CSV table of C-alpha atoms in Angstrom, one decimal:
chain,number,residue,atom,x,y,z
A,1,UNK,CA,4.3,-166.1,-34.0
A,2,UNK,CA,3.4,-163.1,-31.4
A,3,UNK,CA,1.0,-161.7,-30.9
A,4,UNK,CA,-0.5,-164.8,-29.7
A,5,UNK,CA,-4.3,-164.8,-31.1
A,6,UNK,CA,-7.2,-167.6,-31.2
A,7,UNK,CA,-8.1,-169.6,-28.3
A,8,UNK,CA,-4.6,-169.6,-26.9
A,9,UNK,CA,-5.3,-165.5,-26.3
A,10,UNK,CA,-8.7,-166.3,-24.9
A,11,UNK,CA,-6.9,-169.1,-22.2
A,12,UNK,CA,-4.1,-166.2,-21.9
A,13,UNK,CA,-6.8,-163.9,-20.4
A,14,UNK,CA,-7.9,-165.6,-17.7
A,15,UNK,CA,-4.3,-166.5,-17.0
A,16,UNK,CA,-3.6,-162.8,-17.0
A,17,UNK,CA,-6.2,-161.7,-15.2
A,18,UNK,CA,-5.6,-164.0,-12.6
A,19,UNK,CA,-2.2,-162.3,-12.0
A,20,UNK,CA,-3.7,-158.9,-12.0
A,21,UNK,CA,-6.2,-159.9,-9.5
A,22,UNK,CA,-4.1,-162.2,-7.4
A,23,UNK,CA,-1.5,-158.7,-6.8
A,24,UNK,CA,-4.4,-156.7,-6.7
A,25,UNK,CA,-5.6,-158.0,-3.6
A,26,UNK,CA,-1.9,-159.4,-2.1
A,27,UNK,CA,-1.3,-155.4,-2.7
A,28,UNK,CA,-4.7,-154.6,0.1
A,29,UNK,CA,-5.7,-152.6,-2.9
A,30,UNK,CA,-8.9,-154.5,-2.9
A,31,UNK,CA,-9.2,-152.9,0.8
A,32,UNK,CA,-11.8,-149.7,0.7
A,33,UNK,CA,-9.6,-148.4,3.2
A,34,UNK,CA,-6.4,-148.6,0.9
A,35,UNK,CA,-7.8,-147.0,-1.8
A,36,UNK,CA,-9.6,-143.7,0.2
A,37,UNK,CA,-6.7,-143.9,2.6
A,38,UNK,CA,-4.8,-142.6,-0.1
A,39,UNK,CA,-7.0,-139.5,-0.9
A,40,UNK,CA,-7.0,-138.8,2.3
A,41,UNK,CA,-2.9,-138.6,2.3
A,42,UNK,CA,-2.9,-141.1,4.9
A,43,UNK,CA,-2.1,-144.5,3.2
A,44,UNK,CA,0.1,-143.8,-0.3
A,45,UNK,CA,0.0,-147.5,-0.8
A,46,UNK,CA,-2.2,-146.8,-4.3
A,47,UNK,CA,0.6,-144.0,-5.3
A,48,UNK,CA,3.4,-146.4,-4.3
A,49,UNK,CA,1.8,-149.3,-6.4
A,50,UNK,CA,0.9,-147.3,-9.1
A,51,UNK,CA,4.1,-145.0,-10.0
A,52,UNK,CA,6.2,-148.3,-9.2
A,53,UNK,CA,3.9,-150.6,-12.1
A,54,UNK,CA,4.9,-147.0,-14.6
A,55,UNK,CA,8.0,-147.0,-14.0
A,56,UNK,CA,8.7,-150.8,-14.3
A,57,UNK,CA,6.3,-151.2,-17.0
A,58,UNK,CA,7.4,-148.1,-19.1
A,59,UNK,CA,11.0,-149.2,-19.3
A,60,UNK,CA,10.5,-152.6,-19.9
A,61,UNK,CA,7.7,-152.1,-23.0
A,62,UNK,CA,10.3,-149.0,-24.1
A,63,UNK,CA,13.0,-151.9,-24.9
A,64,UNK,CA,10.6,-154.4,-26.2
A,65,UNK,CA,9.2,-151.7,-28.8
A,66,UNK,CA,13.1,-150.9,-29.7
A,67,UNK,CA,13.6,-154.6,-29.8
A,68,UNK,CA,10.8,-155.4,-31.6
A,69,UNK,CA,9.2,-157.2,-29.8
A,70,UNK,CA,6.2,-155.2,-29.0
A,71,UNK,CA,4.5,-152.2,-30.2
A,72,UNK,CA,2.5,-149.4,-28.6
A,73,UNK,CA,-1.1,-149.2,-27.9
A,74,UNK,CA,-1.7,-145.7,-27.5
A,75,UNK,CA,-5.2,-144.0,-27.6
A,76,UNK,CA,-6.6,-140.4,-28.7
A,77,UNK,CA,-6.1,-137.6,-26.0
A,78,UNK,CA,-9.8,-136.0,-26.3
A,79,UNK,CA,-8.3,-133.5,-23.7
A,80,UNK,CA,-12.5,-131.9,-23.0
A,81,UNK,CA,-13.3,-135.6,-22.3
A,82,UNK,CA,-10.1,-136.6,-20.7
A,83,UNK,CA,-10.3,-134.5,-18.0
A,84,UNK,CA,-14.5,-134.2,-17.4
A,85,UNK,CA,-14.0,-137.8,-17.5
A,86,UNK,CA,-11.1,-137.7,-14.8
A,87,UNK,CA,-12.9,-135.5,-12.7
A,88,UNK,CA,-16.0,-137.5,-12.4
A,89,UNK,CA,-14.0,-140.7,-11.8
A,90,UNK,CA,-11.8,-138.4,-9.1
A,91,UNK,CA,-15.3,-138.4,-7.2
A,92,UNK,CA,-16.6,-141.1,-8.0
A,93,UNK,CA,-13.7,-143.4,-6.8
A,94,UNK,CA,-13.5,-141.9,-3.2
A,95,UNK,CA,-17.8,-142.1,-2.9
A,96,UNK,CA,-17.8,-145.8,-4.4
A,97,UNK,CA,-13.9,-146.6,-2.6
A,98,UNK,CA,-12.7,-148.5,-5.5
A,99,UNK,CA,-11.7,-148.1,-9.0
A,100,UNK,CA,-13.3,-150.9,-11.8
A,101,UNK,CA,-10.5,-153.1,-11.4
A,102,UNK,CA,-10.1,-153.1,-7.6
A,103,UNK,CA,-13.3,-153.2,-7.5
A,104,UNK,CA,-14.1,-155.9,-9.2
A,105,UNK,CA,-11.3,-157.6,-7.2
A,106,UNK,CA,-12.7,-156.7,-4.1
A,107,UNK,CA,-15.7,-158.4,-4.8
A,108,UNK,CA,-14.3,-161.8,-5.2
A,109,UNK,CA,-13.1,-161.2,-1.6
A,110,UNK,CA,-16.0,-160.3,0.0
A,111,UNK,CA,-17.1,-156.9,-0.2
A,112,UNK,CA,-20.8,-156.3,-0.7
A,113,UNK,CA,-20.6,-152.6,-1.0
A,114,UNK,CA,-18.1,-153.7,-3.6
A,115,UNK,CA,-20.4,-155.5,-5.2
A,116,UNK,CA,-23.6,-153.0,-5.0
A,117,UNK,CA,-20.9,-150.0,-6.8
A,118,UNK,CA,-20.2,-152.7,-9.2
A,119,UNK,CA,-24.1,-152.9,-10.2
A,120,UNK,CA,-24.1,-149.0,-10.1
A,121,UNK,CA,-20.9,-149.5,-12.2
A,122,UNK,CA,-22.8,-150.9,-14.6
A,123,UNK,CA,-25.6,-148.6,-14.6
A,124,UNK,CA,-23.4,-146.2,-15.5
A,125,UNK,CA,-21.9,-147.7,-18.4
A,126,UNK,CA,-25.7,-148.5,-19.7
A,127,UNK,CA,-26.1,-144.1,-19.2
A,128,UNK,CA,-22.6,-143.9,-21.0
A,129,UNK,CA,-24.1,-145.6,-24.0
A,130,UNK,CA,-27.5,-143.8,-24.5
A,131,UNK,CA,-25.9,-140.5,-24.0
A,132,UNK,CA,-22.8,-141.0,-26.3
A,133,UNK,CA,-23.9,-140.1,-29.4
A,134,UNK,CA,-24.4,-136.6,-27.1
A,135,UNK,CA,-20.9,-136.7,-25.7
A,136,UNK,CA,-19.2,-137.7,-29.1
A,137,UNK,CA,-20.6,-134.4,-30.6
A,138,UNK,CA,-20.3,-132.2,-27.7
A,139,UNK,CA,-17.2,-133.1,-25.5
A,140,UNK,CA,-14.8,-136.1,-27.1
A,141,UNK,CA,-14.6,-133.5,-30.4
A,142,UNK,CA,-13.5,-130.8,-28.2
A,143,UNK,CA,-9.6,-130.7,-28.0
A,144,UNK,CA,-8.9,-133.4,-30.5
A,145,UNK,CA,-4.9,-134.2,-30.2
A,146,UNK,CA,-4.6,-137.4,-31.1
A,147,UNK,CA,-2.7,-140.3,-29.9
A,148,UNK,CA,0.1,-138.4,-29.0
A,149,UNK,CA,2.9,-139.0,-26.4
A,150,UNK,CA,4.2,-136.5,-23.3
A,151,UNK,CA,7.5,-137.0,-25.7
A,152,UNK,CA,5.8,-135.6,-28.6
A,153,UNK,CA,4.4,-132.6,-26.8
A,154,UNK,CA,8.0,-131.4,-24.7
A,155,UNK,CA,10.7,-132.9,-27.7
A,156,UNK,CA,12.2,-134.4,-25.2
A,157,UNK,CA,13.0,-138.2,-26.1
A,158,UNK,CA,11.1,-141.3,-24.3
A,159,UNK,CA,14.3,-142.7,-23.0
A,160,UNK,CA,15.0,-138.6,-21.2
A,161,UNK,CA,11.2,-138.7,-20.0
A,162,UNK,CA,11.6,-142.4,-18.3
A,163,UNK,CA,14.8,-141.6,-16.7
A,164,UNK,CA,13.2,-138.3,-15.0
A,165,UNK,CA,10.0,-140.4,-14.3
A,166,UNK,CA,12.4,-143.1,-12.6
A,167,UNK,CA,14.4,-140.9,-10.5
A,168,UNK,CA,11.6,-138.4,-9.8
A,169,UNK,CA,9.8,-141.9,-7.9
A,170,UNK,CA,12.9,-143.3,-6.1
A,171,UNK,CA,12.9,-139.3,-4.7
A,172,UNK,CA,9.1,-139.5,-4.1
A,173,UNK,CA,9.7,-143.1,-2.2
A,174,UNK,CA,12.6,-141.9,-0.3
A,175,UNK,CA,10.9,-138.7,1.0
A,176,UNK,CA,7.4,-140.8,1.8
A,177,UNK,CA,9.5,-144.1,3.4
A,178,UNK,CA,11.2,-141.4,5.6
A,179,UNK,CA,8.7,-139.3,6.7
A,180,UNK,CA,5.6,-140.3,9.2
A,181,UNK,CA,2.9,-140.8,6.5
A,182,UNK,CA,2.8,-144.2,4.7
B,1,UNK,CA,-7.6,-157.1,15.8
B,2,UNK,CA,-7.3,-158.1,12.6
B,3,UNK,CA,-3.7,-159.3,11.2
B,4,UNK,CA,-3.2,-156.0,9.0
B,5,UNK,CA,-4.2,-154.2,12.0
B,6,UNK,CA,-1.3,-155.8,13.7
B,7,UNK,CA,1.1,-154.8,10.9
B,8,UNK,CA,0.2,-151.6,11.4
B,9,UNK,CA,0.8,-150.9,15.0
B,10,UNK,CA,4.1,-152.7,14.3
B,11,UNK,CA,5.1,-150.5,11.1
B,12,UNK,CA,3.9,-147.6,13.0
B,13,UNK,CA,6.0,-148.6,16.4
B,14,UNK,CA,8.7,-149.2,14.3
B,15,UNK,CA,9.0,-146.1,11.4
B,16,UNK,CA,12.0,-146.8,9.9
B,17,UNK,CA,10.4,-150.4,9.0
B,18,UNK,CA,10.0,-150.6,5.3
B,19,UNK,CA,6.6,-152.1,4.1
B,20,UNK,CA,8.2,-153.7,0.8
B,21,UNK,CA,5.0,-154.9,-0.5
B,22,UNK,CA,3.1,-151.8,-2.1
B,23,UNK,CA,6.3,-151.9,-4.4
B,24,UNK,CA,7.0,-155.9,-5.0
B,25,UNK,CA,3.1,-155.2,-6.1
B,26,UNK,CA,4.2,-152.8,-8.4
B,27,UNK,CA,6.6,-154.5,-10.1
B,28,UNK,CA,4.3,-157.4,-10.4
B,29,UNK,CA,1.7,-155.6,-12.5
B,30,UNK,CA,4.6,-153.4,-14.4
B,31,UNK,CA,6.1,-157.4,-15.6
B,32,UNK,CA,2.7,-158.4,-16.3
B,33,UNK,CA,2.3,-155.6,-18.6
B,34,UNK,CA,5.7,-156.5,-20.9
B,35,UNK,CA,3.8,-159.6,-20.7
B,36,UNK,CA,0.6,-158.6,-22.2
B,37,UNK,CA,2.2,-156.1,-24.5
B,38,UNK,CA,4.3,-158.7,-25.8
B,39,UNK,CA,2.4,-161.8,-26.0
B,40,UNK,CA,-1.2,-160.5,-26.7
B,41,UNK,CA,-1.0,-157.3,-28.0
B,42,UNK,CA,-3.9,-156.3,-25.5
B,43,UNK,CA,-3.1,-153.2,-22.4
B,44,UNK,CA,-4.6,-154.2,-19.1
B,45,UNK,CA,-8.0,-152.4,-19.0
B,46,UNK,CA,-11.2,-153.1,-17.7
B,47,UNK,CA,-13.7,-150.7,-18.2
B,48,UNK,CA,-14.1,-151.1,-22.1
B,49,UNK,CA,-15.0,-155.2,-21.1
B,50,UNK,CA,-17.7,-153.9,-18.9
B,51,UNK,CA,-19.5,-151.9,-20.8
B,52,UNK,CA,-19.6,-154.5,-23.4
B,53,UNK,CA,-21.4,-156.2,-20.3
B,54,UNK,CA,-23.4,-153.8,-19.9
B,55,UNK,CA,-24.7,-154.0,-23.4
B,56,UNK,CA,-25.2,-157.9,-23.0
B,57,UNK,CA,-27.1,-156.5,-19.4
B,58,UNK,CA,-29.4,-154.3,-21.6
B,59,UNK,CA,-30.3,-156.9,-24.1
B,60,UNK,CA,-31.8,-159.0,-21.8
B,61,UNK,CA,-33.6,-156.4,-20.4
B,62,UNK,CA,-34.4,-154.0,-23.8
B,63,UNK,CA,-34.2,-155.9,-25.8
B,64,UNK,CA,-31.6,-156.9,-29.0
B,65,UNK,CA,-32.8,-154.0,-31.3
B,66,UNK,CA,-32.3,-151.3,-28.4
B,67,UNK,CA,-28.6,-152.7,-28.1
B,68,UNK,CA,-27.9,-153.1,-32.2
B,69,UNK,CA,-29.2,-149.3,-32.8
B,70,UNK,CA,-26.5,-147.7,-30.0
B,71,UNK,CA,-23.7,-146.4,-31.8
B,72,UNK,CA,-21.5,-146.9,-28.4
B,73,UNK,CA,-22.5,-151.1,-28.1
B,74,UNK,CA,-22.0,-151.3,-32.4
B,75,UNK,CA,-18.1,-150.0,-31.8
B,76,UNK,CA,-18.3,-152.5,-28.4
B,77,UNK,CA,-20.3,-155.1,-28.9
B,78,UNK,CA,-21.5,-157.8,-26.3
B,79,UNK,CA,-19.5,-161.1,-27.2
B,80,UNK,CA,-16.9,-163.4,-25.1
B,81,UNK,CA,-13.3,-161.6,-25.8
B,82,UNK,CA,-9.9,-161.6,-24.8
B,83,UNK,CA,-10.8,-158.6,-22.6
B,84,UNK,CA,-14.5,-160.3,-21.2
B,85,UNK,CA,-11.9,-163.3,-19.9
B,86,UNK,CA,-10.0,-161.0,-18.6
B,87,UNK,CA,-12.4,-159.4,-15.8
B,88,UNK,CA,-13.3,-163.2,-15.2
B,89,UNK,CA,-9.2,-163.9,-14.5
B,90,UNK,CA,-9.4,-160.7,-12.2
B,91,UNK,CA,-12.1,-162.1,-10.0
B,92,UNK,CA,-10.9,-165.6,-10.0
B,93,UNK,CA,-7.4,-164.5,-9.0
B,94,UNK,CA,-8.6,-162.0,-6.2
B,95,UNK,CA,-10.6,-164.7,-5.0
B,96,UNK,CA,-7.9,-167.6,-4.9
B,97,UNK,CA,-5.8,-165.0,-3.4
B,98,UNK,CA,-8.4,-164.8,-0.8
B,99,UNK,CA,-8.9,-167.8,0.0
B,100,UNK,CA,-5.1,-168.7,0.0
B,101,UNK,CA,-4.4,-166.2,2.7
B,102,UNK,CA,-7.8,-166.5,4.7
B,103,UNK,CA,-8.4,-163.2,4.3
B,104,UNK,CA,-12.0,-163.3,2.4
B,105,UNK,CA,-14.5,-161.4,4.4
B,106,UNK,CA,-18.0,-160.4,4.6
B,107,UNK,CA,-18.0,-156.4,4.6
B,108,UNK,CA,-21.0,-154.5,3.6
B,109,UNK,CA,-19.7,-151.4,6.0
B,110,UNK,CA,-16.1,-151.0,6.4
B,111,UNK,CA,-14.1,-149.3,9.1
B,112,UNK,CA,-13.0,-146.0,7.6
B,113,UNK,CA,-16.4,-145.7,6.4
B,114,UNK,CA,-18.4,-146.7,9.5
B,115,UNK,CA,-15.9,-143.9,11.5
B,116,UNK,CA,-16.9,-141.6,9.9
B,117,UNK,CA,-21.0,-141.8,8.8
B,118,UNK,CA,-21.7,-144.6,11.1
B,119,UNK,CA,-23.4,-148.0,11.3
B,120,UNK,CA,-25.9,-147.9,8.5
B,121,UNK,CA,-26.0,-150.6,5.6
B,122,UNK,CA,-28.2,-148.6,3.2
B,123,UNK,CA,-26.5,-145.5,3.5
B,124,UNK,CA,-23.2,-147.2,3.0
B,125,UNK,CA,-24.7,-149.2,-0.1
B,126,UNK,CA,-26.7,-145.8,-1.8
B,127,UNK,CA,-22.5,-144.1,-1.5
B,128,UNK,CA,-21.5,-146.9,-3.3
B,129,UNK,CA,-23.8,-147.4,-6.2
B,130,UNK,CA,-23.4,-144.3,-6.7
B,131,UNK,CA,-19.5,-143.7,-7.0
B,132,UNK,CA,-19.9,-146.9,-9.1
B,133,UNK,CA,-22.1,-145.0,-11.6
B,134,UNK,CA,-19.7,-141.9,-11.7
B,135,UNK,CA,-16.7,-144.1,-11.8
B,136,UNK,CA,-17.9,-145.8,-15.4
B,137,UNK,CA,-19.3,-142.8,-16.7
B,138,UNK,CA,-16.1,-140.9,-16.1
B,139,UNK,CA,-13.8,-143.3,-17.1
B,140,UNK,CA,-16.2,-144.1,-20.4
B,141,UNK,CA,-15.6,-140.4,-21.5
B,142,UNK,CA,-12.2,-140.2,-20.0
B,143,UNK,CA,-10.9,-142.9,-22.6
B,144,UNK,CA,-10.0,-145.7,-19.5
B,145,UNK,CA,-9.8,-146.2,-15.7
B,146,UNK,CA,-6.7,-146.2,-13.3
B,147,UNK,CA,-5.8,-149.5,-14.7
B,148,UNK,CA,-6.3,-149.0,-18.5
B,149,UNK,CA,-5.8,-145.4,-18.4
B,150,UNK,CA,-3.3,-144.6,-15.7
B,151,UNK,CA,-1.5,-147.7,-15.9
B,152,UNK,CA,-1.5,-148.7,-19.7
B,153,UNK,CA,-1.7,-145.7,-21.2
B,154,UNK,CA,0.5,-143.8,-18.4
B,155,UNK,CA,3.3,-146.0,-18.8
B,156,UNK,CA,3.6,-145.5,-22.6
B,157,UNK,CA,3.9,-141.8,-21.9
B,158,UNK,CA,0.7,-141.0,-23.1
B,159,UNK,CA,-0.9,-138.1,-23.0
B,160,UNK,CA,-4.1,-139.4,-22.3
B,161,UNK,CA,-3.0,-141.3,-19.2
B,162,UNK,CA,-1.1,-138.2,-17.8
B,163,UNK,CA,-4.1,-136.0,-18.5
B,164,UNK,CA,-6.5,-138.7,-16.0
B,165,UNK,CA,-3.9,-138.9,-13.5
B,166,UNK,CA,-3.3,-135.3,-13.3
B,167,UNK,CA,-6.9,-134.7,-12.8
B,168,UNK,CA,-8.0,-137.8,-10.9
B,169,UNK,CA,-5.7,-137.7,-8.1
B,170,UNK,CA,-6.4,-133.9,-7.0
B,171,UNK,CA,-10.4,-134.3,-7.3
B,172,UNK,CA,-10.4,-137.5,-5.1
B,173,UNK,CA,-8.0,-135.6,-2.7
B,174,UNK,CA,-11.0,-132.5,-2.8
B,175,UNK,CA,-13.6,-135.3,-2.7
B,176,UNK,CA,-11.9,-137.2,0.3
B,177,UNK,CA,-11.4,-133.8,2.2
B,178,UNK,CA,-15.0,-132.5,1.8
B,179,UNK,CA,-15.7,-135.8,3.3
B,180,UNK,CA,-13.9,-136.6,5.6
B,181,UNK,CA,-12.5,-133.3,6.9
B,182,UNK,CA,-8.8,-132.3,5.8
B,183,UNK,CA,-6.0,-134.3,5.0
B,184,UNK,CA,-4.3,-135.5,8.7
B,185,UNK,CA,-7.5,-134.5,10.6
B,186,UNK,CA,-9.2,-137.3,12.7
């Protein structure tokens, strides 16, 4: 019966994204101010949001995948491409003041600039294509590992890494709820 | 003064008040993922949607061949999918939420920004496309974006979504220092 496929998926999508972009803009995450607030270390609203959807998520798909009611989805670690890629993106998300989905977001609520990064958005995804066959030969085949999990590379089992993962952001939360930055 | 600006001078008036939303947020997007996982088999992401967009973009403007000879677009092609609907959903819901709350607003410079570099709408607009392209193209090579990377792949311990977020945050931290002057300054 599940995964649900067909037309129902295709009704689904909208429903779910919806929901994403509903809490992405009840979270101000749709607010340029949020989202650089947070590289500045003023605002750690996006860190808050972020480590908070990991931790909840994480658990919750660990037990549907033991229950069998789910599987994992997880995709090649290029590590040369993973982190050029990051980089970039680091810089680029503080110059345009959004990432793709919170940006995309943004611009249903207004936000012109939102909207011009989201045309140089998808500029950048036409310059992805024509160079790829570049960046497939040159930097994704560089540090290959395959779609392996931080539980795969320490031994440690998922259930051990959650748990640290979990208390590790109810310490980060305490510490940032009782100090002056928020 | 605008009604989050009010929030603030209260929170910051009042330190030991606890802003409960960033969280309730959080745990919003981490119960739609057991959804999605569960239901549709498809990770939040966004990026992989949009390029496919940009391929439908290109055809219009290239041409069909151009776009059918690009190894990238023949692995993503341009077509109306699960994760096309998806980026329509996203829209739709930020701009019902919007609405809803009366919060939808013109901005073309906004406050942090016009502190810093001033008044100017193409100046403000030039920043922006360009973060826009660097955002795609890094999260194109990077495998995802915050959402499909950092969140998705993140949550399922992944090594790719550790890797981004390890490298993400501390470059935006670099970026947002070099311009705007250092953390807590201003």
């Amino acid at each position: 019966m599940l995964p649900v496929t067909g037309g129902l998926a295709l009704g689904l999508a909208v429903a779910f994204g919806a929901l994403f972009g509903w809490l992405l803009h009840q979270g101000r995450l749709t607010d340029y101010g949020t989202i650089v607030g947070q590289f500045r270390l003023r605002d750690f609203t996006v860190a808050k949001v972020m480590l908070t959807a990991i931790v909840v998520g994480g658990i919750g798909i660990y037990a549907l995948v033991q229950l069998g009611l789910a599987k994992y989805h997880i995709r090649d670690a290029n590590m040369l491409g993973t982190i050029v890629g990051a980089a970039i993106f680091g810089v680029g998300m503080v110059l345009y003041g959004y990432c793709p989905g919170t940006g995309l977001a943004a611009i249903a609520t207004g936000s012109v600039h939102a909207l011009v990064g989201g045309l140089g958005m998808i500029a950048g995804a036409i310059a992805y294509a024509f160079s790829f066959d570049w960046v497939r030969d040159n930097i994704l085949s560089v540090g290959k590992l395959g779609k392996i999990t931080l539980s795969d590379a320490s031994g440690l089992p998922a259930i051990a890494i959650l748990f640290i993962l979990t208390v590790g952001a109810l310490v980060a939360f305490y510490r940032l709820e009782t100090s002056a930055a928020r | 003064m605008t009604d989050i600006d009010i929030e603030r001078s209260i929170l910051l008036a009042a330190p030991r008040t606890i802003d409960w939303r960033p969280y309730l947020v959080g745990v919003g997007i981490g119960v739609l993922c057991w959804l999605v996982f569960a239901i549709v088999a498809a990770p939040i992401g966004i990026t992989t949607a949009l390029s496919q967009a940009a391929g439908g973009v290109t055809s219009l403007v290239a041409g069909d061949d151009t776009v059918a000879q690009n190894a990238y677009w023949k692995a993503n092609p341009f077509r109306l999918d699960y994760g096309m609907l998806f980026l329509a959903g996203t829209f739709l819901g930020a701009l019902a939420s919007a609405m809803l709350s009366d919060r939808f607003r013109v901005e073309t410079v906004p406050p942090m920004w016009r502190e810093r570099f001033g008044p100017s709408v193409p100046r403000r607009m030039a920043v922006a496309f360009a973060g826009g392209v660097l955002v795609m193209y890094g999260a194109r090579m990077a495998g995802g974006c915050t959402s499909g990377n950092g969140i998705s792949q993140g949550l399922q311990l992944a090594v790719v979504g550790w890797t981004f977020l390890a490298v993400m945050f501390p470059v935006g931290i670099l970026t947002a220092g070099a311009l705007f002057g250092p953390p807590h300054s201003r």
